[in-house]
XYZ file of C-alpha atoms in Angstrom:
576
model
C -11.440 0.279 15.742
C -12.338 -1.071 19.176
C -15.733 -2.179 17.866
C -14.099 -3.798 14.850
C -11.266 -5.519 16.720
C -13.181 -6.776 19.752
C -16.803 -7.117 18.652
C -16.875 -7.752 14.906
C -13.704 -9.488 13.729
C -12.971 -13.157 14.368
C -9.326 -14.096 14.841
C -6.753 -15.661 17.127
C -4.735 -12.977 18.871
C -1.869 -15.361 19.531
C -1.765 -16.670 15.958
C -1.836 -13.680 13.601
C -0.895 -15.734 10.531
C -3.744 -18.232 10.962
C -5.392 -18.550 7.516
C -8.860 -18.624 9.110
C -8.508 -15.199 10.711
C -10.478 -12.257 9.464
C -8.189 -9.845 7.613
C -7.628 -6.177 8.468
C -5.885 -3.746 6.130
C -4.787 -0.456 7.687
C -4.022 2.005 4.919
C -4.891 5.453 6.192
C -1.775 7.377 7.148
C -0.120 7.788 10.523
C -2.310 5.339 12.431
C 0.009 2.450 13.424
C -0.512 2.788 17.202
C -4.022 1.363 16.866
C -2.398 -1.930 15.878
C -0.956 -2.218 19.367
C -4.417 -3.094 20.701
C -5.131 -5.763 18.133
C -2.828 -8.754 18.461
C -1.052 -10.295 21.435
C 2.637 -10.096 20.594
C 5.911 -9.411 22.361
C 5.127 -5.997 23.854
C 8.764 -4.932 23.432
C 8.040 -4.722 19.707
C 5.335 -2.176 20.486
C 7.057 0.405 22.678
C 5.127 3.323 21.261
C 7.611 5.827 22.651
C 10.219 4.236 20.382
C 7.984 3.925 17.322
C 9.521 4.891 13.966
C 13.031 4.133 15.221
C 15.346 1.520 13.695
C 15.333 -0.698 16.783
C 11.550 -1.204 16.617
C 9.513 -3.090 14.028
C 6.597 -0.666 14.399
C 7.383 1.792 11.629
C 5.602 5.021 10.748
C 3.752 3.054 8.096
C 3.769 -0.626 9.149
C 5.157 -3.380 6.950
C 5.060 -7.207 7.114
C 8.039 -7.108 9.457
C 5.140 -7.393 11.894
C 3.445 -10.802 11.565
C -0.101 -9.416 11.545
C 0.529 -6.834 8.806
C -0.279 -8.443 5.455
C 0.720 -5.614 3.119
C 3.016 -2.628 3.374
C 1.178 0.598 4.085
C 1.756 4.272 3.483
C 1.518 4.681 -0.284
C -2.043 5.841 0.039
C -4.900 4.442 -2.008
C -3.602 0.894 -2.495
C -5.068 -0.881 0.520
C -8.538 -1.445 -0.875
C -7.165 -3.153 -3.989
C -5.171 -5.574 -1.835
C -8.273 -6.134 0.293
C -10.163 -6.998 -2.904
C -7.578 -9.691 -3.657
C -7.938 -11.160 -0.171
C -11.733 -11.083 -0.379
C -11.755 -12.620 -3.867
C -9.477 -15.405 -2.622
C -11.679 -16.036 0.408
C -14.913 -16.118 -1.584
C -13.901 -17.930 -4.765
C -10.707 -19.903 -4.069
C -10.779 -20.752 -0.364
C -14.598 -20.673 -0.138
C -14.042 -19.858 3.530
C -15.846 -17.804 6.173
C -13.165 -15.233 6.906
C -14.030 -11.627 6.119
C -11.862 -8.716 5.032
C -11.953 -5.225 6.538
C -10.088 -2.232 5.122
C -9.717 1.159 6.802
C -9.618 3.877 4.135
C -8.739 7.493 4.857
C -10.899 10.189 3.333
C -7.776 11.884 1.982
C -6.581 8.824 0.073
C -10.016 8.407 -1.507
C -8.901 11.033 -4.032
C -6.646 8.368 -5.560
C -8.007 6.810 -8.721
C -6.909 3.323 -7.682
C -9.435 3.451 -4.808
C -12.232 3.733 -7.358
C -10.723 0.990 -9.518
C -10.962 -1.217 -6.420
C -14.529 -0.126 -5.676
C -15.550 -1.083 -9.219
C -13.756 -4.445 -9.014
C -15.359 -5.423 -5.690
C -18.826 -4.567 -6.915
C -18.381 -6.436 -10.199
C -17.333 -9.599 -8.399
C -19.976 -9.377 -5.635
C -17.440 -9.407 -2.806
C -19.922 -9.518 0.051
C -17.142 -10.623 2.418
C -15.459 -7.212 2.077
C -16.114 -4.162 4.248
C -14.433 -0.803 3.634
C -14.526 1.699 6.482
C -14.055 5.286 5.319
C -12.668 7.452 8.117
C -14.121 10.847 7.193
C -12.433 13.359 9.481
C -12.252 16.126 6.822
C -8.543 16.863 7.390
C -5.700 15.831 5.132
C -1.924 16.061 5.429
C -1.730 19.807 4.934
C -5.281 21.147 5.052
C -8.970 20.433 4.634
C -10.226 17.952 2.042
C -12.616 18.810 -0.822
C -15.729 17.125 0.611
C -14.904 17.822 4.257
C -17.800 16.224 6.220
C -20.254 15.878 3.305
C -21.281 12.352 4.298
C -24.049 12.126 1.730
C -21.546 12.726 -1.099
C -19.332 9.858 0.058
C -22.402 7.667 0.381
C -23.717 8.522 -3.094
C -20.339 7.871 -4.678
C -19.975 4.454 -3.062
C -23.556 3.551 -3.947
C -22.951 4.620 -7.540
C -20.146 2.049 -7.654
C -22.542 -0.674 -6.543
C -21.669 -0.862 -2.849
C -24.104 -1.374 -0.003
C -23.387 1.797 2.000
C -24.085 2.964 5.556
C -23.193 6.179 7.336
C -22.467 6.280 11.045
C -21.044 8.409 13.809
C -17.532 7.009 14.163
C -17.663 7.539 17.935
C -21.063 5.885 18.513
C -20.361 2.334 19.632
C -23.961 1.135 19.368
C -24.416 2.617 15.895
C -21.190 0.997 14.680
C -22.205 -2.385 16.117
C -25.466 -2.075 14.222
C -23.979 -1.221 10.812
C -21.287 -3.888 11.083
C -24.028 -6.432 11.839
C -26.097 -5.167 8.896
C -23.081 -5.668 6.651
C -23.124 -9.391 7.465
C -26.724 -9.647 6.241
C -26.044 -8.250 2.779
C -25.439 -10.752 0.001
C -23.678 -10.241 -3.336
C -22.542 -6.701 -2.525
C -19.519 -5.298 -0.707
C -20.260 -2.903 2.139
C -18.904 0.594 2.736
C -19.256 2.224 6.148
C -18.847 5.997 5.980
C -17.817 6.978 9.506
C -17.840 10.629 10.535
C -14.929 11.290 12.864
C -12.922 14.182 14.251
C -9.172 14.224 14.654
C -8.206 14.673 18.285
C -11.793 14.276 19.462
C -12.282 15.586 23.006
C -8.856 17.194 23.294
C -9.061 20.962 23.830
C -7.552 23.073 21.018
C -6.672 19.913 19.084
C -10.060 18.511 18.070
C -10.797 19.142 14.371
C -7.800 21.460 14.118
C -5.331 21.604 11.233
C -1.569 21.020 11.332
C -1.593 18.051 13.722
C -0.949 15.397 11.066
C 1.689 12.943 12.307
C 2.689 15.120 15.249
C 3.043 13.844 18.829
C 1.330 15.601 21.694
C 3.695 17.945 23.595
C 5.018 16.206 26.686
C 3.761 18.920 29.015
C 0.164 18.269 27.882
C 0.288 14.494 27.672
C -0.455 13.627 31.323
C -3.612 15.752 31.455
C -4.893 14.308 28.195
C -4.248 10.735 29.342
C -6.240 11.418 32.517
C -9.047 12.898 30.430
C -9.197 9.778 28.257
C -9.024 7.433 31.245
C -11.949 9.265 32.874
C -14.113 8.345 29.885
C -13.505 4.596 30.187
C -16.686 3.074 31.564
C -15.715 -0.569 32.030
C -12.848 -2.739 33.222
C -14.006 -5.662 31.107
C -11.251 -7.609 29.387
C -12.221 -7.567 25.706
C -11.409 -10.641 23.672
C -12.206 -11.278 20.012
C -14.366 -14.130 18.855
C -12.417 -17.120 17.499
C -12.368 -17.669 13.743
C -14.426 -20.244 11.911
C -11.797 -22.765 10.869
C -12.877 -23.735 7.371
C -10.045 -22.407 5.163
C -8.536 -25.321 3.219
C -4.931 -26.380 3.612
C -2.974 -25.339 0.536
C 0.510 -25.932 -0.847
C 2.182 -23.307 -3.002
C 5.719 -24.701 -2.811
C 7.788 -27.256 -4.703
C 6.385 -26.432 -8.128
C 8.008 -28.664 -10.713
C 7.675 -29.034 -14.458
C 5.689 -32.236 -14.926
C 7.105 -32.922 -18.394
C 9.632 -31.176 -20.647
C 8.510 -28.536 -23.169
C 7.079 -30.020 -26.350
C 8.729 -27.623 -28.810
C 11.248 -28.643 -31.444
C 14.298 -26.675 -32.486
C 13.327 -24.439 -35.393
C 9.651 -24.096 -34.468
C 8.446 -20.499 -34.793
C 6.626 -19.396 -31.625
C 6.207 -15.958 -30.063
C 7.380 -15.934 -26.452
C 4.109 -14.237 -25.426
C 2.179 -17.240 -26.741
C 4.635 -19.689 -25.170
C 4.025 -17.872 -21.895
C 0.262 -18.371 -22.158
C 0.738 -22.052 -22.908
C 3.169 -22.409 -19.994
C 0.684 -20.798 -17.593
C -1.999 -23.273 -18.646
C 0.456 -26.144 -18.117
C 1.434 -24.741 -14.717
C -2.236 -24.581 -13.799
C -2.459 -28.345 -14.146
C 0.624 -28.787 -11.935
C -0.846 -26.832 -8.999
C -4.462 -25.904 -8.359
C -3.528 -22.704 -6.509
C -2.064 -21.072 -9.614
C -4.176 -18.086 -10.663
C -3.854 -15.615 -13.530
C -5.016 -12.012 -13.674
C -5.205 -9.855 -16.783
C -6.257 -6.321 -17.695
C -8.395 -6.902 -20.809
C -5.362 -7.964 -22.881
C -5.788 -11.735 -22.614
C -6.019 -12.154 -26.391
C -2.695 -10.303 -26.764
C -0.827 -11.788 -23.815
C -2.341 -15.232 -24.529
C -3.479 -15.577 -20.925
C -6.751 -16.563 -22.582
C -5.226 -20.041 -22.962
C -5.104 -20.315 -19.178
C -8.645 -18.969 -18.934
C -9.908 -21.602 -21.362
C -8.373 -24.463 -19.371
C -8.863 -23.042 -15.849
C -11.745 -20.535 -16.041
C -12.426 -20.640 -12.303
C -8.889 -19.420 -11.576
C -8.757 -16.548 -14.052
C -9.475 -13.000 -12.835
C -10.350 -10.357 -15.415
C -9.324 -7.003 -13.944
C -10.228 -4.931 -17.010
C -8.256 -1.801 -17.913
C -7.122 -1.028 -14.372
C -3.514 -2.140 -14.140
C -2.833 -0.486 -10.785
C -5.695 -2.361 -9.185
C -4.696 -5.593 -10.943
C -1.282 -5.527 -9.250
C -2.844 -4.731 -5.855
C -5.393 -7.534 -6.265
C -2.581 -9.958 -7.136
C -0.753 -8.827 -4.006
C -3.858 -9.473 -1.909
C -4.392 -12.895 -3.460
C -0.891 -14.017 -2.456
C -1.060 -12.974 1.215
C -0.976 -15.820 3.739
C 0.508 -17.911 0.866
C -2.961 -18.713 -0.454
C -2.181 -18.585 -4.193
C 0.551 -18.413 -6.824
C -0.459 -15.329 -8.794
C 0.585 -14.233 -12.290
C -0.658 -10.859 -13.575
C -0.217 -10.123 -17.269
C -0.656 -7.121 -19.517
C 1.302 -5.210 -22.134
C 4.653 -4.320 -20.578
C 4.210 -0.617 -21.330
C 1.091 -0.508 -19.175
C 2.896 -1.844 -16.118
C 4.728 1.473 -15.843
C 1.548 3.090 -14.529
C 1.501 0.474 -11.743
C 5.108 1.054 -10.661
C 4.108 2.233 -7.189
C 1.943 -0.853 -6.672
C 4.866 -3.035 -7.784
C 7.181 -1.199 -5.394
C 4.731 -1.757 -2.524
C 4.546 -5.436 -3.514
C 8.289 -5.694 -2.927
C 8.104 -3.849 0.406
C 5.292 -6.242 1.358
C 7.677 -9.178 0.756
C 5.090 -10.498 -1.676
C 5.624 -13.330 -4.152
C 3.822 -11.878 -7.149
C 4.669 -12.658 -10.760
C 4.187 -10.019 -13.445
C 4.246 -10.669 -17.180
C 4.802 -7.871 -19.668
C 4.320 -8.633 -23.345
C 4.823 -6.484 -26.454
C 8.160 -5.172 -25.252
C 10.316 -2.874 -27.341
C 10.132 -1.556 -30.891
C 9.896 -5.111 -32.231
C 6.110 -4.989 -31.718
C 6.069 -3.196 -35.088
C 3.080 -1.255 -36.337
C 1.733 -0.144 -32.962
C 2.647 3.362 -31.880
C 5.368 4.250 -29.350
C 2.773 4.373 -26.562
C 2.554 0.573 -26.792
C 6.315 -0.057 -26.882
C 7.845 -0.926 -23.499
C 11.317 0.582 -23.566
C 11.591 1.511 -19.887
C 10.379 -1.641 -18.132
C 13.772 -3.240 -17.482
C 14.995 -0.053 -15.842
C 11.881 0.030 -13.697
C 12.093 -3.560 -12.509
C 15.868 -3.441 -11.971
C 15.259 -0.897 -9.192
C 12.900 -3.238 -7.297
C 14.703 -4.972 -4.384
C 14.943 -8.770 -4.661
C 13.159 -8.729 -8.017
C 13.926 -11.490 -10.523
C 13.757 -10.400 -14.175
C 13.346 -13.140 -16.771
C 13.911 -12.263 -20.427
C 13.443 -15.525 -22.347
C 14.490 -15.750 -25.976
C 12.465 -18.711 -27.204
C 9.501 -20.890 -26.272
C 11.539 -23.436 -24.290
C 13.227 -20.832 -22.096
C 9.872 -19.067 -21.648
C 8.258 -22.190 -20.250
C 11.151 -22.618 -17.831
C 10.865 -18.958 -16.797
C 7.201 -19.429 -15.867
C 7.865 -22.506 -13.746
C 10.899 -20.942 -12.068
C 8.909 -17.798 -11.264
C 6.198 -19.884 -9.608
C 8.682 -21.063 -6.989
C 10.775 -17.917 -6.649
C 10.597 -15.564 -3.678
C 9.856 -11.897 -4.161
C 8.566 -10.036 -7.193
C 9.231 -11.704 -10.562
C 8.938 -10.099 -13.985
C 8.788 -12.056 -17.240
C 9.410 -9.951 -20.371
C 7.903 -11.439 -23.526
C 7.952 -10.413 -27.169
C 5.311 -10.129 -29.880
C 7.102 -11.506 -32.994
C 7.412 -15.208 -33.645
C 10.981 -16.408 -33.179
C 12.700 -19.728 -33.728
C 13.100 -22.251 -30.921
C 16.832 -22.523 -30.287
C 16.947 -24.792 -27.232
C 16.353 -28.511 -26.934
C 13.347 -29.529 -24.880
C 15.793 -31.101 -22.407
C 17.808 -27.919 -21.807
C 17.972 -26.910 -18.141
C 17.603 -23.336 -16.908
C 18.237 -21.664 -13.575
C 17.774 -18.181 -12.166
C 20.977 -16.190 -12.536
C 22.582 -18.512 -15.089
C 23.215 -17.264 -18.614
C 23.646 -19.510 -21.637
C 26.700 -19.407 -23.893
C 25.055 -20.628 -27.072
C 27.826 -20.062 -29.604
C 31.569 -20.291 -28.931
C 34.903 -21.196 -30.493
C 38.553 -20.792 -29.634
C 38.804 -18.042 -32.276
C 36.057 -15.776 -30.917
C 37.047 -12.102 -31.072
C 34.120 -10.428 -29.266
C 31.432 -11.497 -26.783
C 27.991 -10.335 -27.877
C 25.124 -10.420 -25.392
C 21.470 -10.470 -26.392
C 18.123 -11.376 -24.892
C 14.677 -11.882 -26.289
C 14.270 -10.609 -29.840
C 17.831 -9.261 -30.056
C 19.377 -12.659 -29.389
C 18.055 -13.775 -32.761
C 19.605 -10.707 -34.403
C 22.897 -11.583 -32.685
C 22.703 -15.165 -34.013
C 22.006 -13.900 -37.518
C 24.973 -11.538 -37.261
C 27.185 -14.359 -35.965
C 26.313 -16.507 -38.949
C 27.056 -13.703 -41.403
C 30.329 -12.848 -39.685
C 31.337 -16.506 -39.667
C 30.982 -16.565 -43.420
C 33.443 -13.644 -43.459
C 35.923 -15.488 -41.241
C 35.082 -13.610 -38.040
C 33.999 -15.592 -34.977
C 32.021 -14.109 -32.085
C 30.809 -15.579 -28.823
C 27.077 -15.317 -28.133
C 25.484 -15.148 -24.680
C 21.778 -15.365 -23.865
C 21.235 -13.735 -20.470
C 17.931 -15.501 -19.596
C 17.742 -13.440 -16.386
C 18.658 -9.765 -16.424
C 18.456 -9.749 -12.624
C 20.238 -11.484 -11.049
C 22.851 -11.110 -13.759
C 25.321 -13.913 -14.401
C 28.368 -11.682 -13.930
C 30.797 -14.585 -13.675
C 29.865 -15.988 -17.085
C 29.992 -12.537 -18.690
C 33.391 -11.655 -17.241
C 34.961 -15.042 -17.996
C 33.844 -15.012 -21.621
C 34.796 -11.368 -22.138
C 38.327 -12.096 -20.900
C 38.645 -14.991 -23.330
C 37.551 -12.810 -26.271
C 39.993 -9.958 -25.875
C 37.989 -8.068 -23.274
C 35.374 -6.897 -25.765
C 31.625 -6.984 -25.073
C 28.718 -5.773 -27.196
C 25.264 -5.642 -25.626
C 22.162 -5.505 -27.824
C 18.758 -4.727 -26.360
C 15.260 -3.744 -27.451
C 15.103 -1.130 -24.689
C 16.351 2.370 -24.048
C 19.998 2.441 -22.906
C 19.105 3.976 -19.543
C 18.696 1.238 -16.960
C 18.745 -1.611 -19.451
C 20.940 -4.613 -20.211
C 23.946 -2.561 -21.314
C 24.073 -0.625 -18.067
C 23.604 -3.824 -16.052
C 26.571 -5.392 -17.826
C 28.662 -2.238 -17.408
C 28.007 -2.339 -13.666
C 28.951 -6.022 -13.534
C 32.348 -5.469 -15.213
C 33.092 -2.064 -13.690
C 35.955 -3.434 -11.551
C 37.534 -5.235 -14.509
C 40.024 -2.763 -16.047
C 40.599 -4.665 -19.287
C 36.963 -5.125 -20.330
C 35.236 -2.632 -22.627
C 31.522 -2.545 -23.389
C 29.783 -1.248 -26.498
C 26.042 -0.743 -26.029
C 23.489 -1.031 -28.822
C 20.051 0.112 -27.652
C 17.024 2.073 -28.837
C 17.936 5.751 -28.902
C 15.479 8.600 -29.211
C 11.722 8.487 -29.669
C 10.542 5.402 -31.602
C 7.776 5.205 -34.173
C 5.518 2.568 -35.672
C 6.489 0.445 -38.684
C 7.488 -3.043 -39.712
C 9.339 -4.875 -36.944
C 12.438 -5.660 -39.021
C 12.580 -2.101 -40.357
C 12.393 -0.640 -36.864
C 15.141 -2.907 -35.523
C 17.377 -1.617 -38.310
C 16.232 2.023 -38.051
C 17.075 2.148 -34.345
C 20.387 0.352 -34.525
C 19.780 -3.072 -32.992
C 19.521 -5.271 -36.103
C 22.004 -7.879 -37.282
C 23.463 -5.309 -39.690
C 24.318 -2.928 -36.863
C 25.772 -5.731 -34.770
C 28.089 -6.675 -37.656
C 29.137 -3.034 -37.998
C 29.857 -2.798 -34.267
C 31.971 -5.961 -34.291
C 34.023 -4.762 -37.262
C 34.483 -1.316 -35.723
C 35.873 -2.873 -32.531
C 38.232 -5.140 -34.451
C 39.505 -2.250 -36.611
C 40.221 -0.103 -33.569
């Protein structure tokens, strides 16, 4: 790390957020103290004797609470994917000189997402990316499969298309040489396989097991410090080279809709297609908008963005975990506005990456299409029925669930300016446009789209189920029964005030209808919102049990969320 920090990398120690700085991603576990040597900051924030305590920002696995930490660390295997996003941004969007360095532990290299990242970097010729594999043979609880088989690590990286060197991790001259060689390689990322030993030079500790994350006993510390100090051969004050200042100034704020949506009430448009069209429109509003996809662009309609802005589209192939990490990397230092899209069901495998995105205080936007049983003929493996529950657990996450093309376009533009993780849930079937092109939308504000003084029940829908609720309302109206209809627009934050006020004016009755399992979905969110209101009762209609493929309308009815079931629920409430 000394060679990297003070001989190789170019950065301003006093300005860790400078966009021209080289990037460093620390992802191997239990190594935060090495960061104390890197950047000049208030030393009180780096009292190593108080590390991992609440009064210090230096946590056991550092987070962006520290200004020079770009991504949260600790969930092993994800760092290289984020580094790929930074390197891609530097090479193709910023076209700048800064380089990206990622320290990878040999233990975390067992994670599949590491190899997704290796494949991505090679495919896109990220020659500004260097991964340093710290091969010390010891994991958290024992030895690792390859131990010190350096040639195996080298062959694996080379097989993935990386320019690869091996080196003694303690040989300063050898490390200087391989880092220099990495700068001479074009159109290939570089991997440096460094052979190291935990606790090198410390008697009875070097290369020994069961020292992971453990401090040295106090009675041994003084002798070890003297031993280390005796090996220091210079008093030279090491300073890094300054960065090359050629990163362009960018603006990723104040995104506004340049013109209202062009849809007309009654038009039939799937929200997934409206989302693709909105992304393309957003791309014209700001040239730092980028879109990533995982080989589903013809299903999510992100291909519309690709057609209009090919230089800002990143195909991540079928590697959703890496796609989310790359998006996270692209957004660091506020360099881009990133949207990553795939089928909503496939985002569940990237939940840990999404969670780390939130801990990293990242502004990434995720789009999940083909949600629920309404996708029809596809099998249950393609039906996202857990995604709302997943995203509701993410701190500071905004969940958009638009019900027509107009609200979808507004969701995309609102997400572009929102802070934190955003999720936009879109549907496969074509549905009618119900809003005027001049309708205004805001995060956390629901829409009451049908009301009268005679309403008996408040019925809440979103996405595909809102249209079932409207159909039920029309049928019930013909029978002399009036219901109030609410479109949530955002599931999180939930517009509790609107829900409670309308429930109280309709006898305290609420019915929620969702194309999602009941656990963690809209019904439970509404129940939580009204839990302190003693006179409000909630009936939840949701997808119970294991779904199956079939016609969309048949499945909605089979699993109890069709207009027919809504009518039955309303009548049951009124009879009881």
